[in-house]
Amino acid sequence: MEDEFFGEKSFQHYCAEFIKHSQQIGDGWEWRTAKECSDGYMCKTQFQIKNGTTASHLGTPASVHACLPTEEDLELAVDGSEVMESTTASEVIKYEYHVLYSCSYQVPVLYFRASFLDGRPLALKDIWEGVHECYKTRLLQGPWDTITQQNCQLHHIMAEHRGASCWSESISELC
Amino acid sequence: MTDDKDVLRDVWFGRIPTCFTLYQDEITEREAEPYYLLLPRVSYLTLVTDKVKKHFQKAMRQEDVSEIWFEYEGTPLKWHYPIGLLFDLLASSSALPWNITVHFKSFPEKDLLHCPSKDAVEAHFMSCMKEADALKHKSQVINEMQKKDHKQLWMGLQNDRFDQFWAINRKLMEYPPEENGFRYIPFRIYQTTTERPFIQKLFRPVAADGQLHTLGDLLREVCPSALAPEDGEKKNQVMIHGIEPMLETPLQWLSEHLSYPDNFLHISIVPQPTD
């Protein structure tokens, strides 16, 4: 049981490794320090067109592989760095992913937030609809067990994270 | 002499007299009188305000009604914070009743989580309980419980049934006889004057030498600005359930007796009122 958990220093060390690798492959993860304390977290922002079949990167380097090491993430196909000029602001969805250390569970926790470009959050049911097919059954059986609404302590963003049953999977994917 | 168990009842049955008034810009078909209610400190707004919603909806047209939300002096009230915490943090220095404004339009997306159903409240509540037990017992006690026990905790809170709730919750307040307390104390410290929503850190109830840590020890470690300097004037109140416990109170005792039903100590740091 003890081997599954690690302390905050280890978390920061593994994050540094993770971000170094992310920079090498141009994957967009970066480290941010929280205000008023020495805590920090990893973050990444991604954009997607609402119908979910294609995505374009707006303002980021070309040819970025957009597959994130998360379970509920949508597999995004990237067609280079073109901006879809015909897309209206309301159809583009911004996904922000934050990986914080939870001192309660002593594991990394994935938070995500989906919103339109004008800042309005996506409705819960739209988020549930966007979950990858292979997790849909489980999600629909217990939506509140799979993804939880949370207000995390480092900032006021209304973020959502995976239910407690998924901790060990998070570790193996993130470390 | 008050028994410690009486404290549990006093905490559970704490109430805040509240006056709900409809926001003046809401469109009504008839006059909407203010609605008075005693709010349970230990519960959550969206769990206990069905009657408030019905009362104001009667004065409005169906098409003008969407998700209800509450505000106090311009601050949207987070339904996922316990009611007592919201009051202590925002309104403890104001005269009673607590005046809350009711809205049905312009939901503040950036400030509040949506609360689509009671399931959302239950999920949030159980998530907090599980996190508290992760800190106290490495989740062993809560994970050994059956689903019906989890349900009983929730139903006890929802239906205001002290005995039903504590029949199960007492197991979450136990610890091995060889220890002097929980592994870590579940707490969150809130201050309106800072950017962070709250402070939460790992903190043991017992020091290495076996001495019990106090509330003062906790604050000195994680929120020293809350405490008055040695010779200085007291600038803040450290409040739990509307009272200021003595800083010498053992944290383990506070955790067992003054936690909210989610098993967290929700502590407010508010400016000392000037009389």
Short mmCIF file of C-alpha atoms in Angstrom, two decimals:
data_model
loop_
_atom_site.label_atom_id
_atom_site.label_comp_id
_atom_site.label_asym_id
_atom_site.label_seq_id
_atom_site.Cartn_x
_atom_site.Cartn_y
_atom_site.Cartn_z
CA MET A 1 0.00 0.00 0.00
CA GLU A 2 2.77 2.43 0.93
CA ASP A 3 4.48 1.98 -2.47
CA GLU A 4 1.55 3.51 -4.30
CA PHE A 5 1.99 6.88 -2.64
CA PHE A 6 4.69 9.49 -2.72
CA GLY A 7 5.39 12.86 -1.17
CA GLU A 8 5.14 16.31 -2.60
CA LYS A 9 8.90 16.56 -3.27
CA SER A 10 8.75 13.41 -5.40
CA PHE A 11 5.73 14.82 -7.19
CA GLN A 12 7.64 18.01 -8.04
CA HIS A 13 10.63 15.99 -9.19
CA TYR A 14 8.53 13.79 -11.50
CA CYS A 15 6.70 16.85 -12.82
CA ALA A 16 10.02 18.43 -13.76
CA GLU A 17 10.92 15.26 -15.69
CA PHE A 18 7.48 15.17 -17.28
CA ILE A 19 7.69 18.79 -18.41
CA LYS A 20 11.19 18.33 -19.80
CA HIS A 21 9.86 15.47 -21.91
CA SER A 22 6.77 17.47 -22.88
CA GLN A 23 8.99 20.31 -24.08
CA GLN A 24 11.05 17.88 -26.17
CA ILE A 25 7.97 16.61 -27.97
CA GLY A 26 6.24 19.99 -28.05
CA ASP A 27 3.29 18.75 -26.02
CA GLY A 28 2.47 21.99 -24.24
CA TRP A 29 2.65 21.12 -20.52
CA GLU A 30 4.15 23.77 -18.29
CA TRP A 31 4.82 24.33 -14.61
CA ARG A 32 3.07 27.09 -12.70
CA THR A 33 3.72 28.26 -9.17
CA ALA A 34 0.71 29.17 -7.08
CA LYS A 35 0.53 32.65 -5.58
CA GLU A 36 1.32 33.12 -1.91
CA CYS A 37 3.05 29.75 -1.46
CA SER A 38 5.69 27.45 -2.86
CA ASP A 39 3.17 24.94 -4.21
CA GLY A 40 2.99 24.46 -7.93
CA TYR A 41 1.20 22.42 -10.54
CA MET A 42 1.42 21.32 -14.14
CA CYS A 43 -0.95 22.80 -16.66
CA LYS A 44 -1.88 22.56 -20.29
CA THR A 45 -4.45 24.30 -22.44
CA GLN A 46 -6.07 22.73 -25.48
CA PHE A 47 -8.67 23.89 -27.96
CA GLN A 48 -11.29 21.80 -29.71
CA ILE A 49 -14.18 22.30 -32.05
CA LYS A 50 -17.43 21.30 -30.35
CA ASN A 51 -18.36 18.39 -32.64
CA GLY A 52 -15.26 16.61 -31.43
CA THR A 53 -14.06 15.16 -34.72
CA THR A 54 -11.33 17.63 -35.59
CA ALA A 55 -9.35 20.22 -33.76
CA SER A 56 -7.00 22.94 -34.71
CA HIS A 57 -4.33 24.59 -32.67
CA LEU A 58 -4.78 28.27 -32.22
CA GLY A 59 -1.52 30.05 -31.65
CA THR A 60 0.66 27.07 -30.72
CA PRO A 61 3.57 25.48 -32.60
CA ALA A 62 2.75 23.31 -35.58
CA SER A 63 2.32 19.53 -35.66
CA VAL A 64 1.79 18.92 -32.00
CA HIS A 65 0.65 15.49 -30.94
CA ALA A 66 -2.33 16.22 -28.78
CA CYS A 67 -2.75 12.95 -26.94
CA LEU A 68 -2.68 13.60 -23.23
CA PRO A 69 -1.79 10.92 -20.70
CA THR A 70 -5.21 11.04 -19.11
CA GLU A 71 -8.14 8.69 -19.19
CA GLU A 72 -11.11 10.92 -19.76
CA ASP A 73 -9.26 13.00 -22.30
CA LEU A 74 -10.61 13.10 -25.83
CA GLU A 75 -8.26 11.89 -28.53
CA LEU A 76 -7.70 14.98 -30.61
CA ALA A 77 -6.54 14.90 -34.18
CA VAL A 78 -4.39 17.86 -35.08
CA ASP A 79 -4.10 19.23 -38.57
CA GLY A 80 -1.18 21.58 -38.04
CA SER A 81 -1.33 25.15 -36.95
CA GLU A 82 -4.08 26.51 -39.15
CA VAL A 83 -6.78 28.59 -37.57
CA MET A 84 -10.28 27.61 -38.62
CA GLU A 85 -11.48 31.02 -39.68
CA SER A 86 -15.04 29.96 -40.26
CA THR A 87 -15.49 28.73 -36.70
CA THR A 88 -17.43 31.05 -34.44
CA ALA A 89 -16.23 31.72 -30.90
CA SER A 90 -19.10 29.74 -29.36
CA GLU A 91 -18.08 26.53 -31.13
CA VAL A 92 -14.51 26.49 -29.92
CA ILE A 93 -13.99 24.81 -26.57
CA LYS A 94 -11.01 25.50 -24.36
CA TYR A 95 -9.83 22.65 -22.15
CA GLU A 96 -7.53 23.46 -19.29
CA TYR A 97 -5.82 20.58 -17.52
CA HIS A 98 -4.14 21.00 -14.18
CA VAL A 99 -2.20 18.34 -12.32
CA LEU A 100 -1.90 19.15 -8.65
CA TYR A 101 -0.55 17.22 -5.72
CA SER A 102 -3.18 16.10 -3.24
CA CYS A 103 -1.70 15.95 0.23
CA SER A 104 -4.84 14.16 1.41
CA TYR A 105 -4.43 11.22 -0.96
CA GLN A 106 -0.69 11.69 -1.51
CA VAL A 107 -1.09 11.27 -5.25
CA PRO A 108 -1.32 13.62 -8.22
CA VAL A 109 -4.83 14.74 -9.06
CA LEU A 110 -6.04 15.72 -12.51
CA TYR A 111 -8.35 18.71 -12.69
CA PHE A 112 -9.87 19.90 -15.90
CA ARG A 113 -12.13 22.70 -16.98
CA ALA A 114 -13.97 23.04 -20.24
CA SER A 115 -15.22 26.43 -21.36
CA PHE A 116 -16.12 28.45 -24.42
CA LEU A 117 -13.76 31.20 -25.54
CA ASP A 118 -15.88 33.83 -23.80
CA GLY A 119 -15.29 32.10 -20.46
CA ARG A 120 -18.65 30.35 -20.04
CA PRO A 121 -18.13 26.83 -18.72
CA LEU A 122 -19.41 23.86 -20.68
CA ALA A 123 -22.56 22.28 -19.28
CA LEU A 124 -21.97 19.08 -17.33
CA LYS A 125 -23.98 17.03 -19.79
CA ASP A 126 -21.83 18.32 -22.67
CA ILE A 127 -18.73 17.27 -20.77
CA TRP A 128 -20.20 13.84 -20.12
CA GLU A 129 -21.07 13.53 -23.82
CA GLY A 130 -17.47 14.37 -24.73
CA VAL A 131 -15.97 11.55 -22.69
CA HIS A 132 -14.21 8.88 -24.76
CA GLU A 133 -16.42 5.98 -25.91
CA CYS A 134 -14.57 3.39 -23.87
CA TYR A 135 -15.45 5.19 -20.63
CA LYS A 136 -19.00 6.17 -21.58
CA THR A 137 -20.68 3.09 -20.08
CA ARG A 138 -18.97 3.52 -16.75
CA LEU A 139 -19.63 7.25 -16.74
CA LEU A 140 -23.32 6.88 -17.49
CA GLN A 141 -23.72 4.25 -14.75
CA GLY A 142 -22.18 6.53 -12.16
CA PRO A 143 -21.49 10.02 -13.45
CA TRP A 144 -20.89 11.45 -10.02
CA ASP A 145 -18.40 8.68 -9.14
CA THR A 146 -16.30 9.15 -12.23
CA ILE A 147 -15.91 12.89 -12.39
CA THR A 148 -16.38 15.14 -9.37
CA GLN A 149 -16.96 18.86 -9.24
CA GLN A 150 -14.31 20.50 -7.12
CA ASN A 151 -13.04 23.86 -6.08
CA CYS A 152 -9.36 23.24 -5.56
CA GLN A 153 -7.38 25.13 -3.02
CA LEU A 154 -4.78 26.81 -5.20
CA HIS A 155 -7.09 28.92 -7.27
CA HIS A 156 -10.75 29.71 -7.69
CA ILE A 157 -11.27 27.93 -11.01
CA MET A 158 -14.24 25.63 -10.81
CA ALA A 159 -12.46 22.48 -11.86
CA GLU A 160 -13.46 18.88 -12.02
CA HIS A 161 -11.39 15.85 -11.28
CA ARG A 162 -11.47 12.11 -11.37
CA GLY A 163 -13.17 10.16 -8.61
CA ALA A 164 -11.03 8.47 -5.96
CA SER A 165 -11.24 5.05 -7.61
CA CYS A 166 -8.82 6.13 -10.30
CA TRP A 167 -5.81 7.25 -8.32
CA SER A 168 -3.50 4.35 -9.09
CA GLU A 169 -4.17 4.67 -12.79
CA SER A 170 -3.31 8.37 -12.63
CA ILE A 171 0.07 7.64 -11.08
CA SER A 172 1.17 5.08 -13.66
CA GLU A 173 0.25 7.38 -16.48
CA LEU A 174 1.77 10.52 -15.11
CA CYS A 175 5.04 9.23 -13.66
CA MET B 1 -20.76 19.91 33.61
CA THR B 2 -21.54 19.48 29.93
CA ASP B 3 -20.75 16.08 28.55
CA ASP B 4 -18.59 16.05 25.44
CA LYS B 5 -21.39 14.25 23.61
CA ASP B 6 -23.68 17.24 24.19
CA VAL B 7 -21.30 19.27 22.06
CA LEU B 8 -22.07 16.99 19.12
CA ARG B 9 -25.78 17.76 19.44
CA ASP B 10 -25.19 21.50 19.88
CA VAL B 11 -23.14 21.54 16.69
CA TRP B 12 -25.65 19.46 14.71
CA PHE B 13 -28.68 21.50 15.76
CA GLY B 14 -27.10 24.94 15.28
CA ARG B 15 -29.38 27.21 13.28
CA ILE B 16 -29.07 30.62 11.58
CA PRO B 17 -32.21 32.78 11.31
CA THR B 18 -32.30 33.88 7.68
CA CYS B 19 -34.45 36.22 5.62
CA PHE B 20 -34.61 35.45 1.89
CA THR B 21 -35.57 38.34 -0.40
CA LEU B 22 -36.08 38.12 -4.14
CA TYR B 23 -33.67 40.22 -6.18
CA GLN B 24 -35.43 43.41 -7.24
CA ASP B 25 -34.74 42.94 -10.98
CA GLU B 26 -36.44 39.53 -11.11
CA ILE B 27 -39.71 39.76 -13.02
CA THR B 28 -42.71 38.91 -10.88
CA GLU B 29 -46.41 38.59 -11.57
CA ARG B 30 -47.32 39.38 -8.00
CA GLU B 31 -45.65 40.72 -4.88
CA ALA B 32 -42.99 38.35 -3.54
CA GLU B 33 -42.86 38.62 0.25
CA PRO B 34 -39.57 37.84 1.99
CA TYR B 35 -39.29 34.27 3.28
CA TYR B 36 -37.93 33.46 6.74
CA LEU B 37 -36.17 30.22 7.57
CA LEU B 38 -33.90 28.76 10.24
CA LEU B 39 -30.96 27.34 8.26
CA PRO B 40 -29.03 24.36 9.67
CA ARG B 41 -25.38 25.37 10.05
CA VAL B 42 -24.16 21.89 9.13
CA SER B 43 -26.10 21.52 5.88
CA TYR B 44 -25.85 22.97 2.37
CA LEU B 45 -27.96 25.71 0.80
CA THR B 46 -29.35 23.73 -2.12
CA LEU B 47 -30.36 20.90 0.21
CA VAL B 48 -32.55 22.98 2.52
CA THR B 49 -34.10 25.70 0.33
CA ASP B 50 -36.80 23.82 -1.62
CA LYS B 51 -39.48 25.82 0.23
CA VAL B 52 -37.68 29.08 -0.56
CA LYS B 53 -37.63 28.18 -4.25
CA LYS B 54 -41.34 27.23 -4.26
CA HIS B 55 -42.30 30.40 -2.43
CA PHE B 56 -40.69 32.73 -4.95
CA GLN B 57 -41.57 30.68 -8.02
CA LYS B 58 -45.26 31.16 -7.09
CA ALA B 59 -44.82 34.89 -7.71
CA MET B 60 -43.07 34.45 -11.07
CA ARG B 61 -43.88 33.21 -14.55
CA GLN B 62 -42.58 29.73 -15.38
CA GLU B 63 -40.48 31.06 -18.28
CA ASP B 64 -38.63 33.52 -16.02
CA VAL B 65 -37.43 30.78 -13.67
CA SER B 66 -34.14 28.97 -14.17
CA GLU B 67 -31.51 27.71 -11.71
CA ILE B 68 -31.78 29.36 -8.30
CA TRP B 69 -28.71 30.94 -6.77
CA PHE B 70 -28.08 32.97 -3.63
CA GLU B 71 -26.05 36.03 -2.85
CA TYR B 72 -25.09 38.00 0.26
CA GLU B 73 -24.09 41.66 -0.17
CA GLY B 74 -22.99 41.05 -3.74
CA THR B 75 -21.09 37.82 -3.03
CA PRO B 76 -22.54 34.71 -4.72
CA LEU B 77 -22.88 31.98 -2.09
CA LYS B 78 -21.12 28.71 -2.88
CA TRP B 79 -23.65 25.95 -2.26
CA HIS B 80 -20.87 23.43 -1.78
CA TYR B 81 -19.65 25.23 1.35
CA PRO B 82 -21.55 24.34 4.54
CA ILE B 83 -24.06 27.04 5.52
CA GLY B 84 -22.41 27.73 8.89
CA LEU B 85 -19.07 28.32 7.16
CA LEU B 86 -20.63 30.81 4.72
CA PHE B 87 -22.26 32.72 7.57
CA ASP B 88 -19.17 32.81 9.79
CA LEU B 89 -16.96 33.90 6.92
CA LEU B 90 -19.24 36.54 5.41
CA ALA B 91 -21.85 37.69 7.90
CA SER B 92 -20.88 36.86 11.46
CA SER B 93 -20.37 40.50 12.42
CA SER B 94 -23.72 41.63 11.01
CA ALA B 95 -27.01 41.77 12.88
CA LEU B 96 -29.43 38.87 12.53
CA PRO B 97 -31.40 37.76 10.56
CA TRP B 98 -28.94 36.88 7.82
CA ASN B 99 -30.25 38.68 4.71
CA ILE B 100 -29.81 36.56 1.61
CA THR B 101 -30.88 37.65 -1.88
CA VAL B 102 -32.46 35.08 -4.18
CA HIS B 103 -31.79 35.07 -7.94
CA PHE B 104 -33.24 33.08 -10.82
CA LYS B 105 -31.40 34.81 -13.66
CA SER B 106 -27.80 35.55 -14.75
CA PHE B 107 -26.20 32.59 -13.03
CA PRO B 108 -22.60 33.66 -12.16
CA GLU B 109 -20.76 30.95 -14.10
CA LYS B 110 -17.31 32.07 -12.99
CA ASP B 111 -18.12 32.07 -9.28
CA LEU B 112 -20.45 29.16 -8.67
CA LEU B 113 -20.71 25.49 -9.48
CA HIS B 114 -24.05 24.44 -10.91
CA CYS B 115 -26.16 22.23 -8.71
CA PRO B 116 -28.30 20.25 -11.13
CA SER B 117 -29.76 17.89 -8.51
CA LYS B 118 -29.49 16.57 -4.96
CA ASP B 119 -27.15 13.92 -6.43
CA ALA B 120 -24.57 16.66 -6.98
CA VAL B 121 -24.74 17.62 -3.30
CA GLU B 122 -24.49 13.97 -2.24
CA ALA B 123 -21.49 13.39 -4.51
CA HIS B 124 -19.74 16.44 -3.14
CA PHE B 125 -20.53 15.52 0.47
CA MET B 126 -19.32 11.93 0.08
CA SER B 127 -16.20 13.13 -1.74
CA CYS B 128 -15.35 15.34 1.26
CA MET B 129 -16.00 12.50 3.72
CA LYS B 130 -13.73 10.18 1.75
CA GLU B 131 -11.00 12.77 1.65
CA ALA B 132 -11.31 13.33 5.42
CA ASP B 133 -10.97 9.60 6.05
CA ALA B 134 -7.98 9.40 3.72
CA LEU B 135 -6.32 11.86 6.10
CA LYS B 136 -7.53 10.27 9.35
CA HIS B 137 -7.30 6.56 8.57
CA LYS B 138 -5.71 6.16 5.10
CA SER B 139 -9.31 5.58 3.92
CA GLN B 140 -9.44 2.23 5.75
CA VAL B 141 -12.57 2.96 7.81
CA ILE B 142 -14.68 4.46 5.04
CA ASN B 143 -13.63 1.82 2.51
CA GLU B 144 -14.58 -1.00 4.89
CA MET B 145 -18.10 0.40 5.21
CA GLN B 146 -20.85 -0.98 3.04
CA LYS B 147 -22.66 1.15 0.51
CA LYS B 148 -25.70 1.22 2.79
CA ASP B 149 -23.58 2.84 5.52
CA HIS B 150 -22.50 5.57 3.11
CA LYS B 151 -26.15 6.05 2.20
CA GLN B 152 -27.09 6.27 5.86
CA LEU B 153 -24.58 9.09 6.41
CA TRP B 154 -26.07 11.02 3.52
CA MET B 155 -29.69 10.33 4.48
CA GLY B 156 -28.92 11.34 8.07
CA LEU B 157 -27.67 14.71 6.88
CA GLN B 158 -30.40 15.20 4.30
CA ASN B 159 -33.22 14.39 6.76
CA ASP B 160 -31.64 16.11 9.77
CA ARG B 161 -31.42 12.82 11.71
CA PHE B 162 -28.64 13.15 14.31
CA ASP B 163 -28.87 9.58 15.63
CA GLN B 164 -29.05 8.04 12.15
CA PHE B 165 -25.95 10.01 11.08
CA TRP B 166 -23.86 9.41 14.18
CA ALA B 167 -24.62 5.68 14.31
CA ILE B 168 -22.21 5.42 11.37
CA ASN B 169 -20.11 8.57 11.78
CA ARG B 170 -18.88 7.47 15.22
CA LYS B 171 -16.76 4.81 13.45
CA LEU B 172 -15.00 7.60 11.55
CA MET B 173 -14.12 9.24 14.88
CA GLU B 174 -12.32 6.22 16.30
CA TYR B 175 -8.60 5.56 16.27
CA PRO B 176 -6.34 2.64 17.28
CA PRO B 177 -5.79 2.46 21.06
CA GLU B 178 -2.01 2.60 20.64
CA GLU B 179 -2.26 5.97 18.85
CA ASN B 180 -3.35 9.20 20.51
CA GLY B 181 -5.42 10.41 17.62
CA PHE B 182 -5.96 10.40 13.88
CA ARG B 183 -3.10 10.14 11.39
CA TYR B 184 -3.70 13.69 10.13
CA ILE B 185 -6.44 16.21 10.98
CA PRO B 186 -8.87 17.12 8.17
CA PHE B 187 -9.14 20.92 8.24
CA ARG B 188 -9.55 23.88 5.92
CA ILE B 189 -8.86 27.49 6.89
CA TYR B 190 -10.75 30.24 5.05
CA GLN B 191 -10.04 33.95 4.86
CA THR B 192 -11.84 36.42 2.61
CA THR B 193 -8.77 38.65 2.48
CA THR B 194 -6.59 36.21 0.52
CA GLU B 195 -6.55 34.96 -3.07
CA ARG B 196 -6.52 31.30 -2.13
CA PRO B 197 -9.94 29.76 -1.53
CA PHE B 198 -8.60 27.93 1.54
CA ILE B 199 -5.52 26.49 3.22
CA GLN B 200 -5.27 22.74 3.69
CA LYS B 201 -2.08 20.94 4.69
CA LEU B 202 -0.96 17.74 6.36
CA PHE B 203 -0.93 18.24 10.14
CA ARG B 204 -0.62 15.63 12.85
CA PRO B 205 -2.71 15.87 16.04
CA VAL B 206 0.14 14.57 18.19
CA ALA B 207 3.70 15.83 18.33
CA ALA B 208 6.74 13.53 18.24
CA ASP B 209 7.03 13.79 22.05
CA GLY B 210 3.42 12.64 22.49
CA GLN B 211 2.00 16.08 23.34
CA LEU B 212 -1.33 16.93 21.80
CA HIS B 213 -1.14 19.72 19.22
CA THR B 214 -3.51 22.62 19.84
CA LEU B 215 -5.51 24.94 17.60
CA GLY B 216 -2.84 27.57 18.27
CA ASP B 217 -0.10 25.16 17.13
CA LEU B 218 -1.98 24.56 13.87
CA LEU B 219 -2.41 28.26 13.15
CA ARG B 220 1.22 29.07 13.99
CA GLU B 221 2.30 26.41 11.52
CA VAL B 222 -0.05 26.97 8.56
CA CYS B 223 -1.54 30.46 8.99
CA PRO B 224 0.59 32.57 11.31
CA SER B 225 -0.94 35.83 10.06
CA ALA B 226 -4.21 34.80 11.72
CA LEU B 227 -2.72 35.14 15.17
CA ALA B 228 -2.00 38.34 17.04
CA PRO B 229 1.67 39.18 17.47
CA GLU B 230 3.11 38.66 21.01
CA ASP B 231 2.39 42.15 22.33
CA GLY B 232 0.09 43.24 19.60
CA GLU B 233 -3.64 43.74 19.41
CA LYS B 234 -5.94 40.89 18.41
CA LYS B 235 -6.84 41.60 14.78
CA ASN B 236 -8.77 38.46 13.89
CA GLN B 237 -11.32 36.01 15.19
CA VAL B 238 -10.69 32.31 14.66
CA MET B 239 -14.19 30.93 14.30
CA ILE B 240 -15.72 27.46 14.07
CA HIS B 241 -19.52 27.04 14.21
CA GLY B 242 -19.89 30.65 15.25
CA ILE B 243 -17.66 30.40 18.32
CA GLU B 244 -14.03 31.17 19.03
CA PRO B 245 -12.52 28.05 20.61
CA MET B 246 -9.61 28.70 22.94
CA LEU B 247 -6.30 28.38 21.08
CA GLU B 248 -5.16 25.89 23.75
CA THR B 249 -7.89 23.41 22.70
CA PRO B 250 -6.37 20.13 21.50
CA LEU B 251 -6.86 19.78 17.76
CA GLN B 252 -7.78 16.09 18.13
CA TRP B 253 -10.69 17.06 20.41
CA LEU B 254 -11.81 19.75 17.95
CA SER B 255 -11.69 17.26 15.09
CA GLU B 256 -13.83 14.74 17.01
CA HIS B 257 -16.39 17.25 18.29
CA LEU B 258 -16.48 20.35 16.11
CA SER B 259 -16.08 18.90 12.64
CA TYR B 260 -18.87 19.39 10.16
CA PRO B 261 -20.73 16.25 8.99
CA ASP B 262 -18.19 15.97 6.15
CA ASN B 263 -15.62 15.34 8.93
CA PHE B 264 -13.65 18.49 8.15
CA LEU B 265 -12.94 21.33 10.55
CA HIS B 266 -13.92 24.38 8.50
CA ILE B 267 -12.21 27.30 10.23
CA SER B 268 -12.94 30.96 9.39
CA ILE B 269 -10.48 33.77 10.02
CA VAL B 270 -12.45 37.00 10.12
CA PRO B 271 -11.47 40.52 11.12
CA GLN B 272 -12.17 41.34 14.76
CA PRO B 273 -15.36 43.45 14.71
CA THR B 274 -14.97 47.01 15.96
CA ASP B 275 -17.90 47.71 18.30
#
